[in-house]
XYZ file of C-alpha atoms in Angstrom:
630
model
C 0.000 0.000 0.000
C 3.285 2.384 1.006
C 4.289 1.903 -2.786
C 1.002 2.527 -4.092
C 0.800 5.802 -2.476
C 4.340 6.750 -3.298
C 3.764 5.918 -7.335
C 0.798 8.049 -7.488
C 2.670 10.952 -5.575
C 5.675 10.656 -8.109
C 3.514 10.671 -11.027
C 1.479 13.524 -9.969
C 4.777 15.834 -9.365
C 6.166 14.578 -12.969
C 2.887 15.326 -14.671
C 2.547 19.086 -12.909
C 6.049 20.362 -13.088
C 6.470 18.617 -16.366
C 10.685 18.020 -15.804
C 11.716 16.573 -19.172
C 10.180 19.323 -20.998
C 7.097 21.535 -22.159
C 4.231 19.054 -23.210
C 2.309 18.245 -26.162
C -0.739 20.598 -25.626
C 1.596 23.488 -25.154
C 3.523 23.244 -28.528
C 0.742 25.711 -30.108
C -0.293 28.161 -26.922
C 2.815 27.965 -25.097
C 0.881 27.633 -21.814
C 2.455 25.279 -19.144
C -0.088 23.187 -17.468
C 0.792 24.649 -14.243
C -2.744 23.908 -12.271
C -3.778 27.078 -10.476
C -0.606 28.845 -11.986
C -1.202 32.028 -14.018
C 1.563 33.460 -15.954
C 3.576 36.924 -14.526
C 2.327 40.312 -15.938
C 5.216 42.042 -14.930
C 7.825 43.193 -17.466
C 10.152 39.597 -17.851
C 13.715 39.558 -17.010
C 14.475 37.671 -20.348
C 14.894 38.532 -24.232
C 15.857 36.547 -26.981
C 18.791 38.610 -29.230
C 19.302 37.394 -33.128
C 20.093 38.868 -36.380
C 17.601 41.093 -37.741
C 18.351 39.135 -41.448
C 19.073 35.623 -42.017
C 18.951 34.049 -46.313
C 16.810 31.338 -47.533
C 18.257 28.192 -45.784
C 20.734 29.672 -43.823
C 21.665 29.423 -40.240
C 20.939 31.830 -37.400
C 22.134 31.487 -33.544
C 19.206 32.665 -31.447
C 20.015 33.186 -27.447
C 17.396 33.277 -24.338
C 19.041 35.632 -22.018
C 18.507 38.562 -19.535
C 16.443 41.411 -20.537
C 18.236 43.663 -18.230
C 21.465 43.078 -18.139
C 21.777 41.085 -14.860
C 22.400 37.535 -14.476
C 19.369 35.736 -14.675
C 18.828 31.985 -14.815
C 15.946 29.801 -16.504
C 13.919 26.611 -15.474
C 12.162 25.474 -18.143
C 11.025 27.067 -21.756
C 9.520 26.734 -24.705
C 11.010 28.539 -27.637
C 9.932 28.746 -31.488
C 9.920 30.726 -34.913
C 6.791 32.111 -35.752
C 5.209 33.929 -39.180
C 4.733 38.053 -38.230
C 1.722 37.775 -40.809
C 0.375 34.516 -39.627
C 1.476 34.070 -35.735
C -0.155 30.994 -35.381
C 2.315 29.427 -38.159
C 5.624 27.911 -36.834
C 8.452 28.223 -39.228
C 11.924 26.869 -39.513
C 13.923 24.032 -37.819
C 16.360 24.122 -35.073
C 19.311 22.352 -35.826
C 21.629 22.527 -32.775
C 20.973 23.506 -28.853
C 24.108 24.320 -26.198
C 23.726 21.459 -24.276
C 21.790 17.787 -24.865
C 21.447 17.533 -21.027
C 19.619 20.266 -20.406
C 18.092 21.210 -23.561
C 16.557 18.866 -26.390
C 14.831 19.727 -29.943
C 10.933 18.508 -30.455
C 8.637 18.331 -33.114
C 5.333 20.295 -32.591
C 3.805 21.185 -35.859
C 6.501 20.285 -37.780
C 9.775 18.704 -38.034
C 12.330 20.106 -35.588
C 10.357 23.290 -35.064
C 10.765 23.807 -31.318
C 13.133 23.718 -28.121
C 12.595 23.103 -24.461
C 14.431 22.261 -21.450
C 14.956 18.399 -20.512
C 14.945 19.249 -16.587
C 13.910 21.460 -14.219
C 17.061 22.840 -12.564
C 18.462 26.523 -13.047
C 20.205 27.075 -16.635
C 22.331 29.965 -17.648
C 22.092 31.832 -20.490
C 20.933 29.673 -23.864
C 22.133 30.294 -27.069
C 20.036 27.635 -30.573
C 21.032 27.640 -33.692
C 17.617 27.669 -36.482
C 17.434 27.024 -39.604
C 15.594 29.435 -42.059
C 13.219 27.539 -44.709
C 14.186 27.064 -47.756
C 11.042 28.405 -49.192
C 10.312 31.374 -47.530
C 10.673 35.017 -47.590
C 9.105 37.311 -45.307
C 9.215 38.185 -41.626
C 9.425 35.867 -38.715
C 10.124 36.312 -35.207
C 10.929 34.117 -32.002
C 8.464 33.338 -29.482
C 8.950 32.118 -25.698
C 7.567 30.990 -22.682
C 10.396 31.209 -20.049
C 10.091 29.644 -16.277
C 12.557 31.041 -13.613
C 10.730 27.785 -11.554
C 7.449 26.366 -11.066
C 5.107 28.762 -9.604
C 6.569 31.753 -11.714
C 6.435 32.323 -15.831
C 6.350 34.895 -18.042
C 4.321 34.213 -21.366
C 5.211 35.884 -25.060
C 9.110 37.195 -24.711
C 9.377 37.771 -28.028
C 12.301 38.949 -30.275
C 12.546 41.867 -32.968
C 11.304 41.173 -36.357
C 13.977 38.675 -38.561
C 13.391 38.946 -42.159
C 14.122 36.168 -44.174
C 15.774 37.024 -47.571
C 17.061 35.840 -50.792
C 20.378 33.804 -50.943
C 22.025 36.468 -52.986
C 21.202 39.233 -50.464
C 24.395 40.835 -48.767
C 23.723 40.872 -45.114
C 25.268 43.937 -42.953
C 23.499 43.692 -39.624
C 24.295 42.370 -36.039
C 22.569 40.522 -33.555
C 20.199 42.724 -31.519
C 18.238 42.086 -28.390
C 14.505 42.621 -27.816
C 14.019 46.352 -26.419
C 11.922 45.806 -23.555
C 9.862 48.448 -21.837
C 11.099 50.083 -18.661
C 10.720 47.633 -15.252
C 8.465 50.364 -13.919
C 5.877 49.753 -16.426
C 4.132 46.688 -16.617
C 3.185 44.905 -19.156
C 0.459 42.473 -20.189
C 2.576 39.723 -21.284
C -0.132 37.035 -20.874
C -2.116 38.792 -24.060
C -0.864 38.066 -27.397
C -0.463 41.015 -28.664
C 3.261 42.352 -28.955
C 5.314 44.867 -27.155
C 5.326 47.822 -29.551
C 8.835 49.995 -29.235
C 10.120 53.089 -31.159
C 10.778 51.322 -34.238
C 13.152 52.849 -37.126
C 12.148 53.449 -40.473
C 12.775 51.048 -42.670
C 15.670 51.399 -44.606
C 13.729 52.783 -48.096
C 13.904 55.781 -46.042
C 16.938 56.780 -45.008
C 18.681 59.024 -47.105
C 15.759 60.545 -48.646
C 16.572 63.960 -47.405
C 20.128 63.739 -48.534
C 20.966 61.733 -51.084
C 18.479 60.207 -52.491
C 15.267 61.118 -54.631
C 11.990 59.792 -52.381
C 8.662 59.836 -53.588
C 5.341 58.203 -51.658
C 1.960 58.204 -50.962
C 0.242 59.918 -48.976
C 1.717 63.189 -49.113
C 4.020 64.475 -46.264
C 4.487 60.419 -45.517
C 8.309 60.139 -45.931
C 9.297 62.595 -43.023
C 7.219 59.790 -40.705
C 7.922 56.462 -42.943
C 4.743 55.633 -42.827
C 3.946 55.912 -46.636
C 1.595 53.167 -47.978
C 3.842 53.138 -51.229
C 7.127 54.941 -52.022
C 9.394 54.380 -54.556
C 13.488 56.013 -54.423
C 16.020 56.436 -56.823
C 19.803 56.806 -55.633
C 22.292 57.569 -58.621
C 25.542 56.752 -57.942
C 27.763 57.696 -61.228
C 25.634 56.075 -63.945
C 24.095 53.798 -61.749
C 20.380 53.922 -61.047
C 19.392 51.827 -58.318
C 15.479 51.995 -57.440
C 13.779 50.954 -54.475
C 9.909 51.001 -54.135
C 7.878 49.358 -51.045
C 4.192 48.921 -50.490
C 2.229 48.354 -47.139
C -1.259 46.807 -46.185
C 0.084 43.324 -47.665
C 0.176 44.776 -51.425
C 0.073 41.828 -53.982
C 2.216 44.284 -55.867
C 3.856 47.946 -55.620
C 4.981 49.158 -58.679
C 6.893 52.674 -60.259
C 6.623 54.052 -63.474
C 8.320 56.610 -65.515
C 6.211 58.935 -67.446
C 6.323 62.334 -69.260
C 3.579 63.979 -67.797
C 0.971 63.287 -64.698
C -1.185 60.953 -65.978
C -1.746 56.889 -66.208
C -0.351 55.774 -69.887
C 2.325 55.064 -72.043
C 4.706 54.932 -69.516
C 7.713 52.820 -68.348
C 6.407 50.557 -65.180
C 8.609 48.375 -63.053
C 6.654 45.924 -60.724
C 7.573 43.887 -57.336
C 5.195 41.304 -57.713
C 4.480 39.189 -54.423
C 3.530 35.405 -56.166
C 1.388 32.709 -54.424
C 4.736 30.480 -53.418
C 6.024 33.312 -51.094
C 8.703 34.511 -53.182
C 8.916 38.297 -54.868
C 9.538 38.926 -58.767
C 10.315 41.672 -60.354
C 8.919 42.958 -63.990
C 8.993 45.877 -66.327
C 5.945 46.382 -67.856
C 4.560 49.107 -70.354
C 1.111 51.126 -69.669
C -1.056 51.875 -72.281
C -4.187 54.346 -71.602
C -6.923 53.073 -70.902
C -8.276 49.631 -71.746
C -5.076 46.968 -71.282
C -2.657 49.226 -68.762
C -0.050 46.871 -68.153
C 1.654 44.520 -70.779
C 4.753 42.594 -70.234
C 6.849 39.957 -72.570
C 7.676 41.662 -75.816
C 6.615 45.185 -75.546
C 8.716 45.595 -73.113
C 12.258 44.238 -72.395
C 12.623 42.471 -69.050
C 16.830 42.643 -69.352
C 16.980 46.295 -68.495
C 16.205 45.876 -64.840
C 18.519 43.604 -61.817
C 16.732 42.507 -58.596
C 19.047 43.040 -55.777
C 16.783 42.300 -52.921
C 13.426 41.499 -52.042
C 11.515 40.827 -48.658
C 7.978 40.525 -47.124
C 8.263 41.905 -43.556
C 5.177 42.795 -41.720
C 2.804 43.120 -44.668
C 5.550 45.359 -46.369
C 6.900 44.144 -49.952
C 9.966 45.665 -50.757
C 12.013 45.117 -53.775
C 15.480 46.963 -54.678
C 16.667 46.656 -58.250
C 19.043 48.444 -61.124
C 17.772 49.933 -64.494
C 19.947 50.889 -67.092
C 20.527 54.027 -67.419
C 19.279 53.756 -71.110
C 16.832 51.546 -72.388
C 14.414 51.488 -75.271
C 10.890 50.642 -74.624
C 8.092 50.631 -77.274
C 10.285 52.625 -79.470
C 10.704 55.364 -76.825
C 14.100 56.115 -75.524
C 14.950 56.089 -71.985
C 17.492 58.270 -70.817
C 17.574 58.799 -66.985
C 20.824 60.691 -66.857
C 19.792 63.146 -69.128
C 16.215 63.346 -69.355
C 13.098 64.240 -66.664
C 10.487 62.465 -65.867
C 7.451 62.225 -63.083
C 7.673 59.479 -61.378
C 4.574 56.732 -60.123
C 4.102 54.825 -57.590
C 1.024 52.011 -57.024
C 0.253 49.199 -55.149
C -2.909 47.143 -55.707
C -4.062 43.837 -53.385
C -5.052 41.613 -56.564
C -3.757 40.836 -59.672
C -6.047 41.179 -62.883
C -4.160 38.253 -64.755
C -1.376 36.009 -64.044
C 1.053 38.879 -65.720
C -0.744 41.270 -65.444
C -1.179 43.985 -62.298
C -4.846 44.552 -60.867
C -6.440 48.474 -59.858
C -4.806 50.203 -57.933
C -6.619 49.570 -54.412
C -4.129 50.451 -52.324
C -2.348 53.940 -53.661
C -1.653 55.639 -57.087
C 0.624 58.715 -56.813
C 2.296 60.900 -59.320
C 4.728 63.653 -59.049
C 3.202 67.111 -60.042
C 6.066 68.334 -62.115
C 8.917 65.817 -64.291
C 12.069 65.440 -62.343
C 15.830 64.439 -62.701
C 16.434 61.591 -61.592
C 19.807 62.589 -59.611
C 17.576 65.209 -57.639
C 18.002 64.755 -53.761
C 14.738 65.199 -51.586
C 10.590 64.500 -51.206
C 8.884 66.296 -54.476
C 5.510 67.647 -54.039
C 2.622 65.043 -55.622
C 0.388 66.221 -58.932
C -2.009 68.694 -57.701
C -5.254 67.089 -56.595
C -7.531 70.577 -57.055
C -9.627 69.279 -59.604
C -10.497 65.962 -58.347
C -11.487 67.972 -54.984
C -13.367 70.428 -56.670
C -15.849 67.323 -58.791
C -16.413 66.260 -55.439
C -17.045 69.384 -54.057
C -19.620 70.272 -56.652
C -21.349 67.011 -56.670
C -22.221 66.227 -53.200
C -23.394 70.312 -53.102
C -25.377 69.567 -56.066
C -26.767 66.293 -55.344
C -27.056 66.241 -51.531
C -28.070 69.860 -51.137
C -29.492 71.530 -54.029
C -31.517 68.615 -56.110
C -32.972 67.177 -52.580
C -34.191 70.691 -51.507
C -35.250 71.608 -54.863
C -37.546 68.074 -55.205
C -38.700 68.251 -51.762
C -40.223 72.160 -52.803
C -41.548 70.885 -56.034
C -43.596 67.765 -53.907
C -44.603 69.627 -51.523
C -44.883 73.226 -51.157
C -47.034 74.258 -54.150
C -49.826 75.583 -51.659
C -47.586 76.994 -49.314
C -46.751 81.080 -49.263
C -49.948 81.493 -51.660
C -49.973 85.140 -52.712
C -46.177 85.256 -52.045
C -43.983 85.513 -55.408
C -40.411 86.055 -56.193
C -39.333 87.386 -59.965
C -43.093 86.889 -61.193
C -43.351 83.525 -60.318
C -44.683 81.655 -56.938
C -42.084 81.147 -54.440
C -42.127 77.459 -54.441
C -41.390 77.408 -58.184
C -39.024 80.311 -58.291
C -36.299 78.350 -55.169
C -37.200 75.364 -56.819
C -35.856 76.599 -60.384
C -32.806 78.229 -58.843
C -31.492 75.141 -56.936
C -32.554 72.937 -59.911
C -30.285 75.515 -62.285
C -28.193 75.212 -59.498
C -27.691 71.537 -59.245
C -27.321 71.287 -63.322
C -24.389 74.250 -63.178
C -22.674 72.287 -60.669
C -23.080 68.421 -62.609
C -21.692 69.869 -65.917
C -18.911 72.284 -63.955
C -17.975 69.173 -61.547
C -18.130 66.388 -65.404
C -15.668 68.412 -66.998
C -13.580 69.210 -63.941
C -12.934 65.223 -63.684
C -12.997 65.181 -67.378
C -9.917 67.315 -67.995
C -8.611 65.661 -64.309
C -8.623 61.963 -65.966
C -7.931 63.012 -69.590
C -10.960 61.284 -70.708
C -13.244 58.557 -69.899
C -11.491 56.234 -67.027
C -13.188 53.003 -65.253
C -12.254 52.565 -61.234
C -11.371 49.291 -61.642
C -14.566 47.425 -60.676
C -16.226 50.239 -59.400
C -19.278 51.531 -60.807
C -18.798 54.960 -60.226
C -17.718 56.258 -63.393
C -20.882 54.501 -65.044
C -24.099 55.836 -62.760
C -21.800 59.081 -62.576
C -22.447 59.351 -66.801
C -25.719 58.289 -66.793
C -26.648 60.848 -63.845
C -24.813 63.567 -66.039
C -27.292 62.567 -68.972
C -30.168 62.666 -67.341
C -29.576 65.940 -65.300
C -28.747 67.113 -68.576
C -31.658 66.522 -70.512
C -33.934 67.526 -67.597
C -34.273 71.427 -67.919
C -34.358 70.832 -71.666
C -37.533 69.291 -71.539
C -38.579 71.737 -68.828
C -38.341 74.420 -71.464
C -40.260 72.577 -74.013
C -42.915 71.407 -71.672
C -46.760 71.570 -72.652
C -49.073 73.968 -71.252
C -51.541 72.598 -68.247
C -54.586 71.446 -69.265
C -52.887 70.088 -72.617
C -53.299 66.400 -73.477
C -49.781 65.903 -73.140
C -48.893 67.580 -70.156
C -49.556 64.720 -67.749
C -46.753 62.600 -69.906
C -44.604 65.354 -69.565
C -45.060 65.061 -65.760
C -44.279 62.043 -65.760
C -41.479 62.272 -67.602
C -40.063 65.140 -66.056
C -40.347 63.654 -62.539
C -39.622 60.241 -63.563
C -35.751 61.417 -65.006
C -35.921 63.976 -62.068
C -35.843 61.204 -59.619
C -33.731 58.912 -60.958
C -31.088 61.254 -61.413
C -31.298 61.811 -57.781
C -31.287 58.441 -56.875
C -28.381 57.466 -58.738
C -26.855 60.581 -57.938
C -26.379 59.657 -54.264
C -25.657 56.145 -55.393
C -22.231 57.534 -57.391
C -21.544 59.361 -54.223
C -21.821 56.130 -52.144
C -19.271 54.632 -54.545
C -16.952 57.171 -54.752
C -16.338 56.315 -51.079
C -14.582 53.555 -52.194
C -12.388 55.000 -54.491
C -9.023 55.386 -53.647
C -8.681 58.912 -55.356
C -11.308 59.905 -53.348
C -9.136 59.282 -50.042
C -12.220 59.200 -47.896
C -12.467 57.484 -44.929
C -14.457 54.138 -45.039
C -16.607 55.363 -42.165
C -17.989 58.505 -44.928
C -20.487 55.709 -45.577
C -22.142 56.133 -42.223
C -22.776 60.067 -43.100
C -24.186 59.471 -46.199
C -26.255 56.588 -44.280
C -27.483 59.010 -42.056
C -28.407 61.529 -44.529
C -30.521 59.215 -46.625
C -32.301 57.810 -43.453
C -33.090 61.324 -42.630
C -33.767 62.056 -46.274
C -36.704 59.262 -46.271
C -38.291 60.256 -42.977
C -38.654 64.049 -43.747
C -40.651 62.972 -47.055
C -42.869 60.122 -45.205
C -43.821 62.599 -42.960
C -44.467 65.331 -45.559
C -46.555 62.421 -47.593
C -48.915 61.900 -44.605
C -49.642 65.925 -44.520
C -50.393 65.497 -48.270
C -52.456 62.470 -47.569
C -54.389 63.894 -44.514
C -54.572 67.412 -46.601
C -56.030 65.623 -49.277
C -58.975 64.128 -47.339
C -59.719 66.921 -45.848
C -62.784 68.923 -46.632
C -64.017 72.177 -45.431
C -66.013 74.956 -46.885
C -66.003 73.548 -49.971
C -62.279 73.636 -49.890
C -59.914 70.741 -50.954
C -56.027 70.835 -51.376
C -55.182 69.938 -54.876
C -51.485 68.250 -54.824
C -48.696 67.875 -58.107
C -49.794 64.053 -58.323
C -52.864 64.265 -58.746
C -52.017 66.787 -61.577
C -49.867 64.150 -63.342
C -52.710 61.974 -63.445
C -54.028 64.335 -66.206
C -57.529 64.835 -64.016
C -59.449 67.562 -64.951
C -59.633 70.023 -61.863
C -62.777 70.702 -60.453
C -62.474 74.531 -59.514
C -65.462 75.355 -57.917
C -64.332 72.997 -55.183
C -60.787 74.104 -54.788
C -59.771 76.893 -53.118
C -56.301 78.296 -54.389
C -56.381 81.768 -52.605
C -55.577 80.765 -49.512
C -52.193 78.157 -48.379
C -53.142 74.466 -47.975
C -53.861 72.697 -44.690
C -50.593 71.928 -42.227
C -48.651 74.619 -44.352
C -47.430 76.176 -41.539
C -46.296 72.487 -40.207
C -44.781 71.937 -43.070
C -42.441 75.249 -43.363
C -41.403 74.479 -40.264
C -40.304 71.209 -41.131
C -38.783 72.244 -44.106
C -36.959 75.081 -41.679
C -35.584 71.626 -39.695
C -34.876 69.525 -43.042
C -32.385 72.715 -45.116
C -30.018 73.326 -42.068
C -29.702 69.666 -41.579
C -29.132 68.836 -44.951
C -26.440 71.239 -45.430
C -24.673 70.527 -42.399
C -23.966 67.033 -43.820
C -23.235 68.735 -47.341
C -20.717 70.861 -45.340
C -19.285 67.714 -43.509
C -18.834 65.394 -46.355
C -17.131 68.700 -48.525
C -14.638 69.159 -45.619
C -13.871 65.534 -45.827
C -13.470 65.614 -49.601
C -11.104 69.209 -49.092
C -9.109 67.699 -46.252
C -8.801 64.043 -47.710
C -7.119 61.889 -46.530
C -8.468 63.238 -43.213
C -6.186 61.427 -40.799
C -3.046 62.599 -42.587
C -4.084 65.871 -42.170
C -5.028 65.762 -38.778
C -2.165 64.035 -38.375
C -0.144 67.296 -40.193
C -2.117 69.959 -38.346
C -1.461 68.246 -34.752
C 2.093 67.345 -35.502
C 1.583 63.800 -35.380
């Protein structure tokens, strides 16, 4: 019975304190099965210090020592690469630990892929050595759990970013420990989430003030390095060597060289992230319009040398040579002695297997052509126009057309007796905001006309489509006001119709382009515009229900003789019998319905007023960003 007792107690002490090692279930969370046992949320006394490169396939000594300088010594652990993109992912295999004794090499996910301690007694300072896959490229980073003894562990000690690169890639850095916040701060180590620091830019940036030429999107972004895309240019002698970088996991950032402003027939180069991981790099030629981007033949692929290439963090970088003269599609490219603007993209799709998809992440040009040698941050192409369509459409479309309709439905037997110019006010405001709203169409369609140089599709937006056929029929509308037949004619009630079924729909699809534009990456508005534009439609729809129950309740409503005759009614082409209506006098619930209409303008122009600011100050958290000092 003694040895019964005594077997159980030794088992349960192995399977808490786990001595030979971390166990099965915590090769994914990391968690020892310490019963009762939380992990530490105070700052840890460890780090892990590597290389912040390592190539394809090469090997890379990665230590578990003290964070702050001060010996420290370690019970058990748990130690493994993991994917920055995909965290979950374990990468890489470990190929050597300091001592056999102490430390061993397990399989978790995959072959190799993790360390941990073989006992439980004190160990100094640990240094691995980890093998980078073969068939990766991108950023990866080590993850720990560390035990100074049983009742006390500190979860996630993670090390900087290592980026994985190509085999040719000359490596220049040194090993560098995790930068840990200060001891008097705490940190939540037991959440997932990792330590942020003061970061440097990356390196596309430095030397963009001084001697090199660095252009990105959005504008002012190089002075912070946060630029969704930016491409550089360093000439050294006659050698060109280009850099360009996108962000928000780009399937591709590209440059181009071009004469003027404007997409087409222009010089591209393209870092193209493929499906296998790795990065390729093409030169491409843009025609305008339909087929941008063509590769093989038209245009040589020998006149450009990837040097490196990486996917760190969502970021795809590529650094690469171009002659410094090549011909493309019969046009001469000289970069010593000729100027040109330069272009920067990035897109999250490609449209074919070679060729590059819209532009969904940033399109950039430089406002003026440059020389290549030039040192600094040029300015970006002037964005005034494209502002100014915007501008003019949501004034014309938001404010002026809804007004105008909302007059024309509703307030033809309001302020009876009451004219302005010779005409009844009703009719009068709600010619001058219809005039209005067609001024501003036709100024805002050839503002973005002369902007894009033509016709231009968004990619798979629709905004360019229900923006023409809005133009058309706001076009044809006060046309067919002019012509229209006289009441009482037999064809006035088609006219009515007519004229209010074009009215509408121009409206309609009016606010529709608007919602698209959102999503336009010219547009630069925030994703959360949506929600304004929600609000003013919801708004939009209640003031005319409860206008259309007046109308209805005014309508059946009888008194002296006296019944409201209402534009609908009209339309129908019934003949109006006058010795029942009474026009001399304003309708019933005019006076409520002024004062709703004094509720719906102010409203309604607020949220023009918003959504113009927006459209003036785009992209809104840059410039807040600008304006506070960010």
């Amino acid at each position: 019975m003694n040895t019964f007792i005594l077997t159980v107690f030794l088992l349960i002490k192995y399977s808490e304190q786990y001595g030979s090692g971390a166990p099965p279930m915590a090769c994914v969370d990391q968690t020892p099965r310490h019963s009762g046992i939380p992990a530490q949320s105070s700052v840890p006394p460890y780090a892990i210090y590597t290389s912040s490169q390592v190539r394809q396939g090469d090997v890379l000594n990665v230590t578990i020592g003290s964070a702050l300088g001060a010996p420290v010594t370690i019970g058990g652990f748990i130690l493994q690469a993991r994917q920055v993109q995909n965290p979950d992912t374990i990468v890489g295999t470990f190929t050597k630990v300091p001592n056999t004794e102490i430390t061993q090499i397990i399989s978790c996910r995959g072959y190799n892929d993790s360390v941990t301690h073989t006992n439980p007694e004190s160990k100094p300072e640990l240094t691995f050595q980890w093998k980078a896959p073969d068939d990766y490229l991108g950023g990866i980073f080590f993850r720990a759990t560390v035990a100074q003894n049983y009742a006390m562990f500190w979860k996630n000690v993670e090390s900087p970013v290592v980026e994985v690169v190509t085999r040719d890639t000359v490596i220049t850095t040194t090993q560098t420990p995790l930068t840990t916040t200060p001891a008097t701060a705490p940190a939540a180590t037991t959440q997932t989430n990792r330590k942020t620091t003061t970061a440097k830019p990356d390196i596309i940036y430095q030397g963009c003030e001084d001697t090199k030429l660095c252009f990105g999107v959005p504008q002012n972004c190089i002075k912070s390095g946060n630029c969704k895309a930016i491409v550089a240019v360093f000439v050294a002698g006659d050698t060109y060597t280009f850099e360009i970088q996108g962000t928000d996991n780009p399937k591709y950032v590209a440059a181009g060289l071009s004469t003027d402003n404007k997409m087409g027939d222009d010089s591209a180069m393209e870092c193209i992230r493929n499906d296998n991981g790795r990065v390729s790099l093409f030169t491409s030629w843009t025609y305008p319009k339909a087929e941008p981007y063509v590769r093989r033949s038209d245009s040589p692929q020998d006149i450009v040398q990837l040097l490196e290439s990486s996917i760190i963090d969502g970021k795809l970088y590529c650094k690469f040579r171009r002659d410094t003269v090549s011909t493309v599609m019969g046009q001469t490219f000289d970069l010593a002695n000729n100027k040109y603007n330069l272009m920067v993209v990035s897109g999250d799709s490609m449209k074919e297997a070679d060729r590059v998809g819209f532009h969904s992440l940033a399109f950039e040009s430089t406002g003026t052509p440059l020389a290549l040698a030039t040192v600094g941050a040029p300015a970006a192409a002037s964005k005034l126009l494209i502002k100014l369509h915007g501008s003019f459409m949501l004034l014309a479309w938001l404010g002026s057309a809804s007004i105008g309709i909302l007059l024309a439905r509703y307030f033809r037997q309001t302020w009876v007796g009451k004219q302005l110019g010779g005409k009844d006010i009703w009719f009068a405001y709600h010619r001058i905001l219809m005039v209005l709203t067609w001024l501003l169409t036709m100024l805002g369609f050839i503002l973005i006309l002369v902007e894009v140089g033509g016709w231009s599709s968004a990619g798979g937006n629709p905004h360019a489509i229900t923006g023409i056929i809005t133009v058309i029929l706001c076009f044809i509308q006060p046309i067919g006001a002019y012509f229209r037949p006289h009441p009482g004619t037999k064809k006035r009630p088609i006219f009515n119709w007519m004229h209010w079924f074009f009215g509408n729909s121009a409206h309609i699809l009016g606010i529709v382009t608007i919602f698209l534009a959102v999503y336009l990456q010219k547009a630069e508005l925030p994703i959360w515009s949506v929600y304004i534009l929600a609000a003013f439609v919801a708004f939009h729809v209640i003031m005319h229900i409860i206008l259309s129950l007046t109308v209805c309740v005014s309508e059946g409503r009888i008194s002296n003789g006296r019944v409201n005759s209402f534009p609908m009614k009209d339309m129908m082409g019934q003949p109006r019998q006058l010795a029942h209506v009474d026009r001399s006098t304003d309708a019933p619930f005019s006076s409520f319905r002024r004062q709703v209409l004094s509720i719906y303008v102010p409203i309604i122009l607020i949220i023009v007023v918003a959504m113009i600011c927006l459209v003036a100050l785009a992209p809104i958290a840059d410039t807040y960003n600008n304006i506070a000092g960010v």
